[in-house]
Each structure stands twice: as structure tokens, then as C-alpha cells.
PDB file of N, CA and C in Angstrom:
ATOM      1  N   UNK I   1    -207.631-164.785  66.002  1.00  0.00           N
ATOM      2  CA  UNK I   1    -207.880-164.459  64.580  1.00  0.00           C
ATOM      3  C   UNK I   1    -207.411-165.717  64.111  1.00  0.00           C
ATOM      4  N   UNK I   2    -208.128-166.150  62.935  1.00  0.00           N
ATOM      5  CA  UNK I   2    -207.534-166.956  61.748  1.00  0.00           C
ATOM      6  C   UNK I   2    -206.937-166.062  60.191  1.00  0.00           C
ATOM      7  N   UNK I   3    -206.039-166.831  60.347  1.00  0.00           N
ATOM      8  CA  UNK I   3    -205.314-166.628  58.925  1.00  0.00           C
ATOM      9  C   UNK I   3    -205.980-165.754  57.949  1.00  0.00           C
ATOM     10  N   UNK I   4    -207.170-166.291  57.396  1.00  0.00           N
ATOM     11  CA  UNK I   4    -207.769-165.904  56.378  1.00  0.00           C
ATOM     12  C   UNK I   4    -208.785-164.529  56.613  1.00  0.00           C
ATOM     13  N   UNK I   5    -208.800-164.730  57.872  1.00  0.00           N
ATOM     14  CA  UNK I   5    -209.390-163.080  58.412  1.00  0.00           C
ATOM     15  C   UNK I   5    -208.630-162.062  58.227  1.00  0.00           C
ATOM     16  N   UNK I   6    -207.132-162.805  58.867  1.00  0.00           N
ATOM     17  CA  UNK I   6    -206.103-161.824  58.840  1.00  0.00           C
ATOM     18  C   UNK I   6    -205.955-160.966  57.554  1.00  0.00           C
ATOM     19  N   UNK I   7    -205.698-162.018  56.457  1.00  0.00           N
ATOM     20  CA  UNK I   7    -205.420-161.574  55.367  1.00  0.00           C
ATOM     21  C   UNK I   7    -206.494-160.506  54.842  1.00  0.00           C
ATOM     22  N   UNK I   8    -207.561-160.940  54.895  1.00  0.00           N
ATOM     23  CA  UNK I   8    -208.783-160.068  54.130  1.00  0.00           C
ATOM     24  C   UNK I   8    -208.644-158.445  54.741  1.00  0.00           C
ATOM     25  N   UNK I   9    -208.483-158.397  55.829  1.00  0.00           N
ATOM     26  CA  UNK I   9    -208.435-157.462  56.974  1.00  0.00           C
ATOM     27  C   UNK I   9    -207.019-156.375  56.401  1.00  0.00           C
ATOM     28  N   UNK I  10    -206.312-157.654  56.188  1.00  0.00           N
ATOM     29  CA  UNK I  10    -204.690-156.538  55.234  1.00  0.00           C
ATOM     30  C   UNK I  10    -205.551-156.179  53.873  1.00  0.00           C
ATOM     31  N   UNK I  11    -205.843-157.003  53.104  1.00  0.00           N
ATOM     32  CA  UNK I  11    -206.171-156.481  52.016  1.00  0.00           C
ATOM     33  C   UNK I  11    -207.328-155.231  52.208  1.00  0.00           C
ATOM     34  N   UNK I  12    -207.985-155.274  52.910  1.00  0.00           N
ATOM     35  CA  UNK I  12    -209.611-154.454  53.401  1.00  0.00           C
ATOM     36  C   UNK I  12    -208.350-152.639  53.538  1.00  0.00           C
ATOM     37  N   UNK I  13    -207.280-152.979  54.267  1.00  0.00           N
ATOM     38  CA  UNK I  13    -206.538-151.792  54.856  1.00  0.00           C
ATOM     39  C   UNK I  13    -205.508-151.017  53.378  1.00  0.00           C
ATOM     40  N   UNK I  14    -205.180-152.479  52.681  1.00  0.00           N
ATOM     41  CA  UNK I  14    -204.160-151.974  51.488  1.00  0.00           C
ATOM     42  C   UNK I  14    -205.596-151.468  50.464  1.00  0.00           C
ATOM     43  N   UNK I  15    -206.675-151.692  50.562  1.00  0.00           N
ATOM     44  CA  UNK I  15    -207.665-151.019  49.184  1.00  0.00           C
ATOM     45  C   UNK I  15    -207.784-149.328  49.814  1.00  0.00           C
ATOM     46  N   UNK I  16    -207.810-149.215  51.274  1.00  0.00           N
ATOM     47  CA  UNK I  16    -208.176-147.907  51.463  1.00  0.00           C
ATOM     48  C   UNK I  16    -206.915-147.116  51.394  1.00  0.00           C
ATOM     49  N   UNK I  17    -205.556-147.680  51.442  1.00  0.00           N
ATOM     50  CA  UNK I  17    -204.199-146.837  51.401  1.00  0.00           C
ATOM     51  C   UNK I  17    -204.068-146.670  49.585  1.00  0.00           C
ATOM     52  N   UNK I  18    -204.590-147.665  49.023  1.00  0.00           N
ATOM     53  CA  UNK I  18    -204.535-147.317  47.400  1.00  0.00           C
ATOM     54  C   UNK I  18    -205.447-146.460  46.806  1.00  0.00           C
ATOM     55  N   UNK I  19    -206.716-146.162  47.706  1.00  0.00           N
ATOM     56  CA  UNK I  19    -207.553-145.245  47.294  1.00  0.00           C
ATOM     57  C   UNK I  19    -206.825-143.692  47.699  1.00  0.00           C
ATOM     58  N   UNK I  20    -206.665-144.118  48.760  1.00  0.00           N
ATOM     59  CA  UNK I  20    -206.198-142.634  49.434  1.00  0.00           C
ATOM     60  C   UNK I  20    -204.645-141.975  48.235  1.00  0.00           C
ATOM     61  N   UNK I  21    -204.151-143.048  48.204  1.00  0.00           N
ATOM     62  CA  UNK I  21    -202.787-142.697  47.074  1.00  0.00           C
ATOM     63  C   UNK I  21    -203.192-142.605  45.752  1.00  0.00           C
ATOM     64  N   UNK I  22    -204.128-142.657  45.220  1.00  0.00           N
ATOM     65  CA  UNK I  22    -205.015-142.412  43.621  1.00  0.00           C
ATOM     66  C   UNK I  22    -205.674-141.215  44.043  1.00  0.00           C
ATOM     67  N   UNK I  23    -205.938-140.544  45.309  1.00  0.00           N
ATOM     68  CA  UNK I  23    -206.434-139.506  45.489  1.00  0.00           C
ATOM     69  C   UNK I  23    -205.394-138.163  45.495  1.00  0.00           C
ATOM     70  N   UNK I  24    -204.454-138.427  45.985  1.00  0.00           N
ATOM     71  CA  UNK I  24    -203.251-137.455  45.888  1.00  0.00           C
ATOM     72  C   UNK I  24    -202.548-137.638  44.522  1.00  0.00           C
ATOM     73  N   UNK I  25    -202.609-138.729  43.836  1.00  0.00           N
ATOM     74  CA  UNK I  25    -201.398-139.259  42.812  1.00  0.00           C
ATOM     75  C   UNK I  25    -202.166-138.709  41.132  1.00  0.00           C
ATOM     76  N   UNK I  26    -203.522-138.273  41.027  1.00  0.00           N
ATOM     77  CA  UNK I  26    -204.525-138.519  39.910  1.00  0.00           C
ATOM     78  C   UNK I  26    -204.634-136.821  39.948  1.00  0.00           C
ATOM     79  N   UNK I  27    -204.269-136.135  38.783  1.00  0.00           N
ATOM     80  CA  UNK I  27    -204.608-134.640  38.535  1.00  0.00           C
ATOM     81  C   UNK I  27    -205.734-133.968  38.452  1.00  0.00           C
ATOM     82  N   UNK I  28    -206.839-134.607  37.838  1.00  0.00           N
ATOM     83  CA  UNK I  28    -208.283-133.751  37.327  1.00  0.00           C
ATOM     84  C   UNK I  28    -208.959-134.375  38.781  1.00  0.00           C
ATOM     85  N   UNK I  29    -209.958-133.518  38.987  1.00  0.00           N
ATOM     86  CA  UNK I  29    -210.805-133.779  39.751  1.00  0.00           C
ATOM     87  C   UNK I  29    -212.012-135.024  39.614  1.00  0.00           C
ATOM     88  N   UNK I  30    -212.065-135.171  38.538  1.00  0.00           N
ATOM     89  CA  UNK I  30    -213.027-136.277  37.902  1.00  0.00           C
ATOM     90  C   UNK I  30    -212.332-137.828  37.949  1.00  0.00           C
ATOM     91  N   UNK I  31    -210.959-137.822  38.136  1.00  0.00           N
ATOM     92  CA  UNK I  31    -210.047-138.840  38.100  1.00  0.00           C
ATOM     93  C   UNK I  31    -209.923-139.079  39.676  1.00  0.00           C
ATOM     94  N   UNK I  32    -210.075-138.169  40.426  1.00  0.00           N
ATOM     95  CA  UNK I  32    -210.440-138.116  42.054  1.00  0.00           C
ATOM     96  C   UNK I  32    -211.409-138.255  42.430  1.00  0.00           C
ATOM     97  N   UNK I  33    -212.430-137.942  41.993  1.00  0.00           N
ATOM     98  CA  UNK I  33    -213.856-138.646  41.992  1.00  0.00           C
ATOM     99  C   UNK I  33    -214.047-140.453  41.929  1.00  0.00           C
ATOM    100  N   UNK I  34    -213.040-140.792  40.655  1.00  0.00           N
ATOM    101  CA  UNK I  34    -213.212-142.475  40.781  1.00  0.00           C
ATOM    102  C   UNK I  34    -212.580-143.309  41.984  1.00  0.00           C
ATOM    103  N   UNK I  35    -211.399-142.484  42.085  1.00  0.00           N
ATOM    104  CA  UNK I  35    -210.604-143.160  43.560  1.00  0.00           C
ATOM    105  C   UNK I  35    -211.157-142.876  44.844  1.00  0.00           C
ATOM    106  N   UNK I  36    -211.962-141.938  44.903  1.00  0.00           N
ATOM    107  CA  UNK I  36    -212.754-141.369  46.355  1.00  0.00           C
ATOM    108  C   UNK I  36    -214.026-142.691  46.376  1.00  0.00           C
ATOM    109  N   UNK I  37    -214.967-143.138  45.086  1.00  0.00           N
ATOM    110  CA  UNK I  37    -215.412-143.804  45.101  1.00  0.00           C
ATOM    111  C   UNK I  37    -215.598-145.323  45.367  1.00  0.00           C
ATOM    112  N   UNK I  38    -214.131-145.541  45.118  1.00  0.00           N
ATOM    113  CA  UNK I  38    -213.461-147.027  44.857  1.00  0.00           C
ATOM    114  C   UNK I  38    -213.240-147.423  46.686  1.00  0.00           C
ATOM    115  N   UNK I  39    -213.569-146.612  47.264  1.00  0.00           N
ATOM    116  CA  UNK I  39    -212.803-146.999  48.660  1.00  0.00           C
ATOM    117  C   UNK I  39    -214.226-147.577  49.089  1.00  0.00           C
ATOM    118  N   UNK I  40    -215.440-147.271  49.034  1.00  0.00           N
ATOM    119  CA  UNK I  40    -216.298-147.959  50.079  1.00  0.00           C
ATOM    120  C   UNK I  40    -216.776-149.129  49.258  1.00  0.00           C
ATOM    121  N   UNK I  41    -216.657-149.502  47.752  1.00  0.00           N
ATOM    122  CA  UNK I  41    -217.175-149.876  46.821  1.00  0.00           C
ATOM    123  C   UNK I  41    -216.329-151.686  47.283  1.00  0.00           C
ATOM    124  N   UNK I  42    -214.935-151.248  47.703  1.00  0.00           N
ATOM    125  CA  UNK I  42    -213.784-152.152  47.374  1.00  0.00           C
ATOM    126  C   UNK I  42    -214.111-152.726  49.044  1.00  0.00           C
ATOM    127  N   UNK I  43    -214.080-151.943  49.665  1.00  0.00           N
ATOM    128  CA  UNK I  43    -213.757-152.777  51.468  1.00  0.00           C
ATOM    129  C   UNK I  43    -214.927-152.899  51.972  1.00  0.00           C
ATOM    130  N   UNK I  44    -216.165-152.712  51.400  1.00  0.00           N
ATOM    131  CA  UNK I  44    -217.313-153.162  52.192  1.00  0.00           C
ATOM    132  C   UNK I  44    -217.699-154.896  51.773  1.00  0.00           C
ATOM    133  N   UNK I  45    -217.594-155.415  50.518  1.00  0.00           N
ATOM    134  CA  UNK I  45    -217.401-156.447  50.441  1.00  0.00           C
ATOM    135  C   UNK I  45    -216.228-157.303  51.434  1.00  0.00           C
ATOM    136  N   UNK I  46    -215.646-157.032  51.631  1.00  0.00           N
ATOM    137  CA  UNK I  46    -214.273-157.450  52.476  1.00  0.00           C
ATOM    138  C   UNK I  46    -214.943-157.586  53.871  1.00  0.00           C
ATOM    139  N   UNK I  47    -214.820-156.465  54.206  1.00  0.00           N
ATOM    140  CA  UNK I  47    -215.730-156.291  55.122  1.00  0.00           C
ATOM    141  C   UNK I  47    -217.240-157.798  55.887  1.00  0.00           C
ATOM    142  N   UNK I  48    -217.920-157.685  54.754  1.00  0.00           N
ATOM    143  CA  UNK I  48    -219.337-158.692  54.725  1.00  0.00           C
ATOM    144  C   UNK I  48    -218.331-159.830  55.218  1.00  0.00           C
ATOM    145  N   UNK I  49    -217.466-160.291  54.086  1.00  0.00           N
ATOM    146  CA  UNK I  49    -216.516-161.620  54.392  1.00  0.00           C
ATOM    147  C   UNK I  49    -216.622-161.473  55.597  1.00  0.00           C
ATOM    148  N   UNK I  50    -215.196-160.930  56.085  1.00  0.00           N
ATOM    149  CA  UNK I  50    -214.725-160.825  57.678  1.00  0.00           C
ATOM    150  C   UNK I  50    -215.647-161.162  58.175  1.00  0.00           C
ATOM    151  N   UNK I  51    -216.965-160.396  58.404  1.00  0.00           N
ATOM    152  CA  UNK I  51    -217.907-160.540  59.695  1.00  0.00           C
ATOM    153  C   UNK I  51    -218.355-162.277  59.070  1.00  0.00           C
ATOM    154  N   UNK I  52    -218.737-162.315  58.117  1.00  0.00           N
ATOM    155  CA  UNK I  52    -219.695-163.977  57.848  1.00  0.00           C
ATOM    156  C   UNK I  52    -218.520-165.042  58.375  1.00  0.00           C
ATOM    157  N   UNK I  53    -217.283-164.657  58.243  1.00  0.00           N
ATOM    158  CA  UNK I  53    -216.376-165.764  58.842  1.00  0.00           C
ATOM    159  C   UNK I  53    -216.343-165.607  59.991  1.00  0.00           C
ATOM    160  N   UNK I  54    -216.133-164.593  60.544  1.00  0.00           N
ATOM    161  CA  UNK I  54    -215.881-164.391  62.033  1.00  0.00           C
ATOM    162  C   UNK I  54    -216.916-165.048  63.308  1.00  0.00           C
ATOM    163  N   UNK I  55    -218.593-164.507  62.526  1.00  0.00           N
ATOM    164  CA  UNK I  55    -219.669-165.006  63.289  1.00  0.00           C
ATOM    165  C   UNK I  55    -220.662-165.278  62.762  1.00  0.00           C
ATOM    166  N   UNK I  56    -220.161-166.089  61.233  1.00  0.00           N
ATOM    167  CA  UNK I  56    -221.642-166.940  60.692  1.00  0.00           C
ATOM    168  C   UNK I  56    -222.617-166.037  60.152  1.00  0.00           C
ATOM    169  N   UNK I  57    -223.905-167.094  59.783  1.00  0.00           N
ATOM    170  CA  UNK I  57    -225.061-165.962  59.111  1.00  0.00           C
ATOM    171  C   UNK I  57    -225.577-165.331  61.066  1.00  0.00           C
ATOM    172  N   UNK I  58    -225.333-164.551  61.039  1.00  0.00           N
ATOM    173  CA  UNK I  58    -225.736-163.498  62.390  1.00  0.00           C
ATOM    174  C   UNK I  58    -226.555-162.371  61.789  1.00  0.00           C
ATOM    175  N   UNK I  59    -226.843-161.895  63.297  1.00  0.00           N
ATOM    176  CA  UNK I  59    -227.788-160.545  63.178  1.00  0.00           C
ATOM    177  C   UNK I  59    -226.727-159.400  62.506  1.00  0.00           C
ATOM    178  N   UNK I  60    -225.259-159.787  62.841  1.00  0.00           N
ATOM    179  CA  UNK I  60    -224.034-158.610  62.333  1.00  0.00           C
ATOM    180  C   UNK I  60    -223.943-158.801  60.733  1.00  0.00           C
ATOM    181  N   UNK I  61    -223.906-160.180  60.534  1.00  0.00           N
ATOM    182  CA  UNK I  61    -223.298-160.084  59.101  1.00  0.00           C
ATOM    183  C   UNK I  61    -225.006-159.559  58.145  1.00  0.00           C
ATOM    184  N   UNK I  62    -225.804-159.719  58.808  1.00  0.00           N
ATOM    185  CA  UNK I  62    -226.875-159.171  58.083  1.00  0.00           C
ATOM    186  C   UNK I  62    -227.095-157.621  58.109  1.00  0.00           C
ATOM    187  N   UNK I  63    -226.576-156.701  59.128  1.00  0.00           N
ATOM    188  CA  UNK I  63    -226.401-155.576  59.685  1.00  0.00           C
ATOM    189  C   UNK I  63    -225.344-154.818  58.322  1.00  0.00           C
ATOM    190  N   UNK I  64    -224.605-155.964  58.137  1.00  0.00           N
ATOM    191  CA  UNK I  64    -222.997-155.263  57.518  1.00  0.00           C
ATOM    192  C   UNK I  64    -223.582-155.499  55.658  1.00  0.00           C
ATOM    193  N   UNK I  65    -224.722-156.659  55.533  1.00  0.00           N
ATOM    194  CA  UNK I  65    -224.605-156.483  54.186  1.00  0.00           C
ATOM    195  C   UNK I  65    -226.004-155.202  54.012  1.00  0.00           C
ATOM    196  N   UNK I  66    -226.763-154.819  54.759  1.00  0.00           N
ATOM    197  CA  UNK I  66    -227.697-153.925  54.599  1.00  0.00           C
ATOM    198  C   UNK I  66    -226.834-152.427  54.383  1.00  0.00           C
ATOM    199  N   UNK I  67    -225.847-152.323  55.223  1.00  0.00           N
ATOM    200  CA  UNK I  67    -224.866-151.442  55.209  1.00  0.00           C
ATOM    201  C   UNK I  67    -224.037-151.387  53.909  1.00  0.00           C
ATOM    202  N   UNK I  68    -224.079-152.592  53.461  1.00  0.00           N
ATOM    203  CA  UNK I  68    -223.066-152.454  51.973  1.00  0.00           C
ATOM    204  C   UNK I  68    -223.868-152.080  51.085  1.00  0.00           C
ATOM    205  N   UNK I  69    -225.009-152.417  51.017  1.00  0.00           N
ATOM    206  CA  UNK I  69    -226.128-152.343  49.959  1.00  0.00           C
ATOM    207  C   UNK I  69    -226.403-150.510  49.957  1.00  0.00           C
ATOM    208  N   UNK I  70    -226.614-150.009  51.235  1.00  0.00           N
ATOM    209  CA  UNK I  70    -226.902-148.732  51.520  1.00  0.00           C
ATOM    210  C   UNK I  70    -225.933-147.753  51.012  1.00  0.00           C
ATOM    211  N   UNK I  71    -224.702-148.135  51.384  1.00  0.00           N
ATOM    212  CA  UNK I  71    -223.509-147.570  51.079  1.00  0.00           C
ATOM    213  C   UNK I  71    -223.383-147.596  49.708  1.00  0.00           C
ATOM    214  N   UNK I  72    -223.132-148.580  49.037  1.00  0.00           N
ATOM    215  CA  UNK I  72    -223.292-148.565  47.528  1.00  0.00           C
ATOM    216  C   UNK I  72    -224.160-147.707  46.925  1.00  0.00           C
ATOM    217  N   UNK I  73    -225.417-147.726  46.798  1.00  0.00           N
ATOM    218  CA  UNK I  73    -226.318-147.037  46.525  1.00  0.00           C
ATOM    219  C   UNK I  73    -225.761-145.571  46.701  1.00  0.00           C
ATOM    220  N   UNK I  74    -225.614-145.081  48.267  1.00  0.00           N
ATOM    221  CA  UNK I  74    -225.728-143.413  48.381  1.00  0.00           C
ATOM    222  C   UNK I  74    -224.431-142.945  47.276  1.00  0.00           C
ATOM    223  N   UNK I  75    -223.090-143.850  47.509  1.00  0.00           N
ATOM    224  CA  UNK I  75    -222.197-143.473  46.676  1.00  0.00           C
ATOM    225  C   UNK I  75    -221.962-143.660  45.769  1.00  0.00           C
ATOM    226  N   UNK I  76    -223.015-144.398  44.931  1.00  0.00           N
ATOM    227  CA  UNK I  76    -222.644-144.158  43.421  1.00  0.00           C
ATOM    228  C   UNK I  76    -223.710-142.914  42.544  1.00  0.00           C
ATOM    229  N   UNK I  77    -225.091-142.775  43.797  1.00  0.00           N
ATOM    230  CA  UNK I  77    -225.596-142.017  43.401  1.00  0.00           C
ATOM    231  C   UNK I  77    -225.026-140.473  43.455  1.00  0.00           C
ATOM    232  N   UNK I  78    -224.246-140.478  45.092  1.00  0.00           N
ATOM    233  CA  UNK I  78    -223.168-139.225  44.824  1.00  0.00           C
ATOM    234  C   UNK I  78    -222.148-138.876  43.673  1.00  0.00           C
ATOM    235  N   UNK I  79    -221.699-139.879  44.012  1.00  0.00           N
ATOM    236  CA  UNK I  79    -220.692-139.871  42.786  1.00  0.00           C
ATOM    237  C   UNK I  79    -220.849-139.382  41.498  1.00  0.00           C
ATOM    238  N   UNK I  80    -222.221-139.881  41.132  1.00  0.00           N
ATOM    239  CA  UNK I  80    -222.697-139.375  39.539  1.00  0.00           C
ATOM    240  C   UNK I  80    -223.252-138.049  39.848  1.00  0.00           C
ATOM    241  N   UNK I  81    -223.969-138.042  40.656  1.00  0.00           N
ATOM    242  CA  UNK I  81    -224.393-136.448  40.904  1.00  0.00           C
ATOM    243  C   UNK I  81    -222.890-135.328  40.773  1.00  0.00           C
ATOM    244  N   UNK I  82    -222.191-135.666  41.779  1.00  0.00           N
ATOM    245  CA  UNK I  82    -220.985-134.931  41.738  1.00  0.00           C
ATOM    246  C   UNK I  82    -220.321-134.700  40.223  1.00  0.00           C
ATOM    247  N   UNK I  83    -220.339-135.705  39.250  1.00  0.00           N
ATOM    248  CA  UNK I  83    -219.684-135.976  38.358  1.00  0.00           C
ATOM    249  C   UNK I  83    -220.358-134.827  37.374  1.00  0.00           C
ATOM    250  N   UNK I  84    -221.690-134.972  37.483  1.00  0.00           N
ATOM    251  CA  UNK I  84    -222.415-134.101  36.635  1.00  0.00           C
ATOM    252  C   UNK I  84    -222.296-132.924  36.809  1.00  0.00           C
ATOM    253  N   UNK I  85    -221.954-132.553  38.063  1.00  0.00           N
ATOM    254  CA  UNK I  85    -221.718-130.839  38.491  1.00  0.00           C
ATOM    255  C   UNK I  85    -220.502-130.707  38.185  1.00  0.00           C
ATOM    256  N   UNK I  86    -219.483-131.377  38.196  1.00  0.00           N
ATOM    257  CA  UNK I  86    -217.931-130.841  37.465  1.00  0.00           C
ATOM    258  C   UNK I  86    -217.825-130.878  36.168  1.00  0.00           C
ATOM    259  N   UNK I  87    -218.781-131.972  35.428  1.00  0.00           N
ATOM    260  CA  UNK I  87    -218.561-131.754  33.949  1.00  0.00           C
ATOM    261  C   UNK I  87    -218.496-130.176  33.586  1.00  0.00           C
ATOM    262  N   UNK I  88    -217.736-129.945  32.460  1.00  0.00           N
ATOM    263  CA  UNK I  88    -217.465-128.830  31.837  1.00  0.00           C
ATOM    264  C   UNK I  88    -218.884-128.582  31.050  1.00  0.00           C
ATOM    265  N   UNK I  89    -219.574-127.164  30.941  1.00  0.00           N
ATOM    266  CA  UNK I  89    -220.682-127.227  30.125  1.00  0.00           C
ATOM    267  C   UNK I  89    -220.430-126.676  28.378  1.00  0.00           C
ATOM    268  N   UNK I  90    -221.206-127.322  27.382  1.00  0.00           N
ATOM    269  CA  UNK I  90    -220.576-126.750  26.335  1.00  0.00           C
ATOM    270  C   UNK I  90    -221.733-125.704  26.036  1.00  0.00           C
ATOM    271  N   UNK I  91    -221.222-124.722  25.269  1.00  0.00           N
ATOM    272  CA  UNK I  91    -222.376-123.757  24.777  1.00  0.00           C
ATOM    273  C   UNK I  91    -223.409-123.385  25.468  1.00  0.00           C
ATOM    274  N   UNK I  92    -224.471-123.644  25.130  1.00  0.00           N
ATOM    275  CA  UNK I  92    -225.851-123.388  25.928  1.00  0.00           C
ATOM    276  C   UNK I  92    -226.366-124.293  26.371  1.00  0.00           C
ATOM    277  N   UNK I  93    -225.501-125.378  26.235  1.00  0.00           N
ATOM    278  CA  UNK I  93    -226.639-126.671  27.464  1.00  0.00           C
ATOM    279  C   UNK I  93    -226.783-126.338  28.512  1.00  0.00           C
ATOM    280  N   UNK I  94    -227.640-127.231  29.147  1.00  0.00           N
ATOM    281  CA  UNK I  94    -228.327-126.884  30.788  1.00  0.00           C
ATOM    282  C   UNK I  94    -227.773-127.888  31.315  1.00  0.00           C
TER     283      UNK I  94
END
């Protein structure tokens, strides 16, 4: 394993730990929602880069790219839906 790939993997794990620490540290649910949605959006590009460096432009790289796209769209949608559910309602607004 090359040094660049090892450093990218260390950065990937550090992003996961940062997200977990923020999840425990932040006081409100809306803030925690940002911490949870940070992890997949920050780590999958690093994983894509590691896969591209390790295997070149292969089927594995394309699969990880599609996984990143799917996960980004789904996690953004879920975070948005949860944020709307958690938002306090004012007066008679629906």
C-alpha cells in the first residue's frame, strides 16, 4: 500500500471519528443531524479516490462512484425530511 493511499484512509477514519465526536458533543437534535449527514458525504469521496488510486479506472471504481452518488442523494433527502419533522411548528402552520 502506498503512502498516499494510507494517508487517505487515515483521513477517512478521522472524518468518521469527527462525525461521531460531534454527534456526542452537539446539544440539539438539529445540530446532531448535521453531524450524522457529514460522515457519508465526507468519506465516500475519499473512498472513491482510494479505489481509483488502487485499481485505476475499473469496475470497482465505477461501483464506488455510483454508491457515492446514491448515498449522497439518499442521505441528503433523509436529512431534509428529518429536519422538517424535527422543526418546531408555529401557530397553525402545517
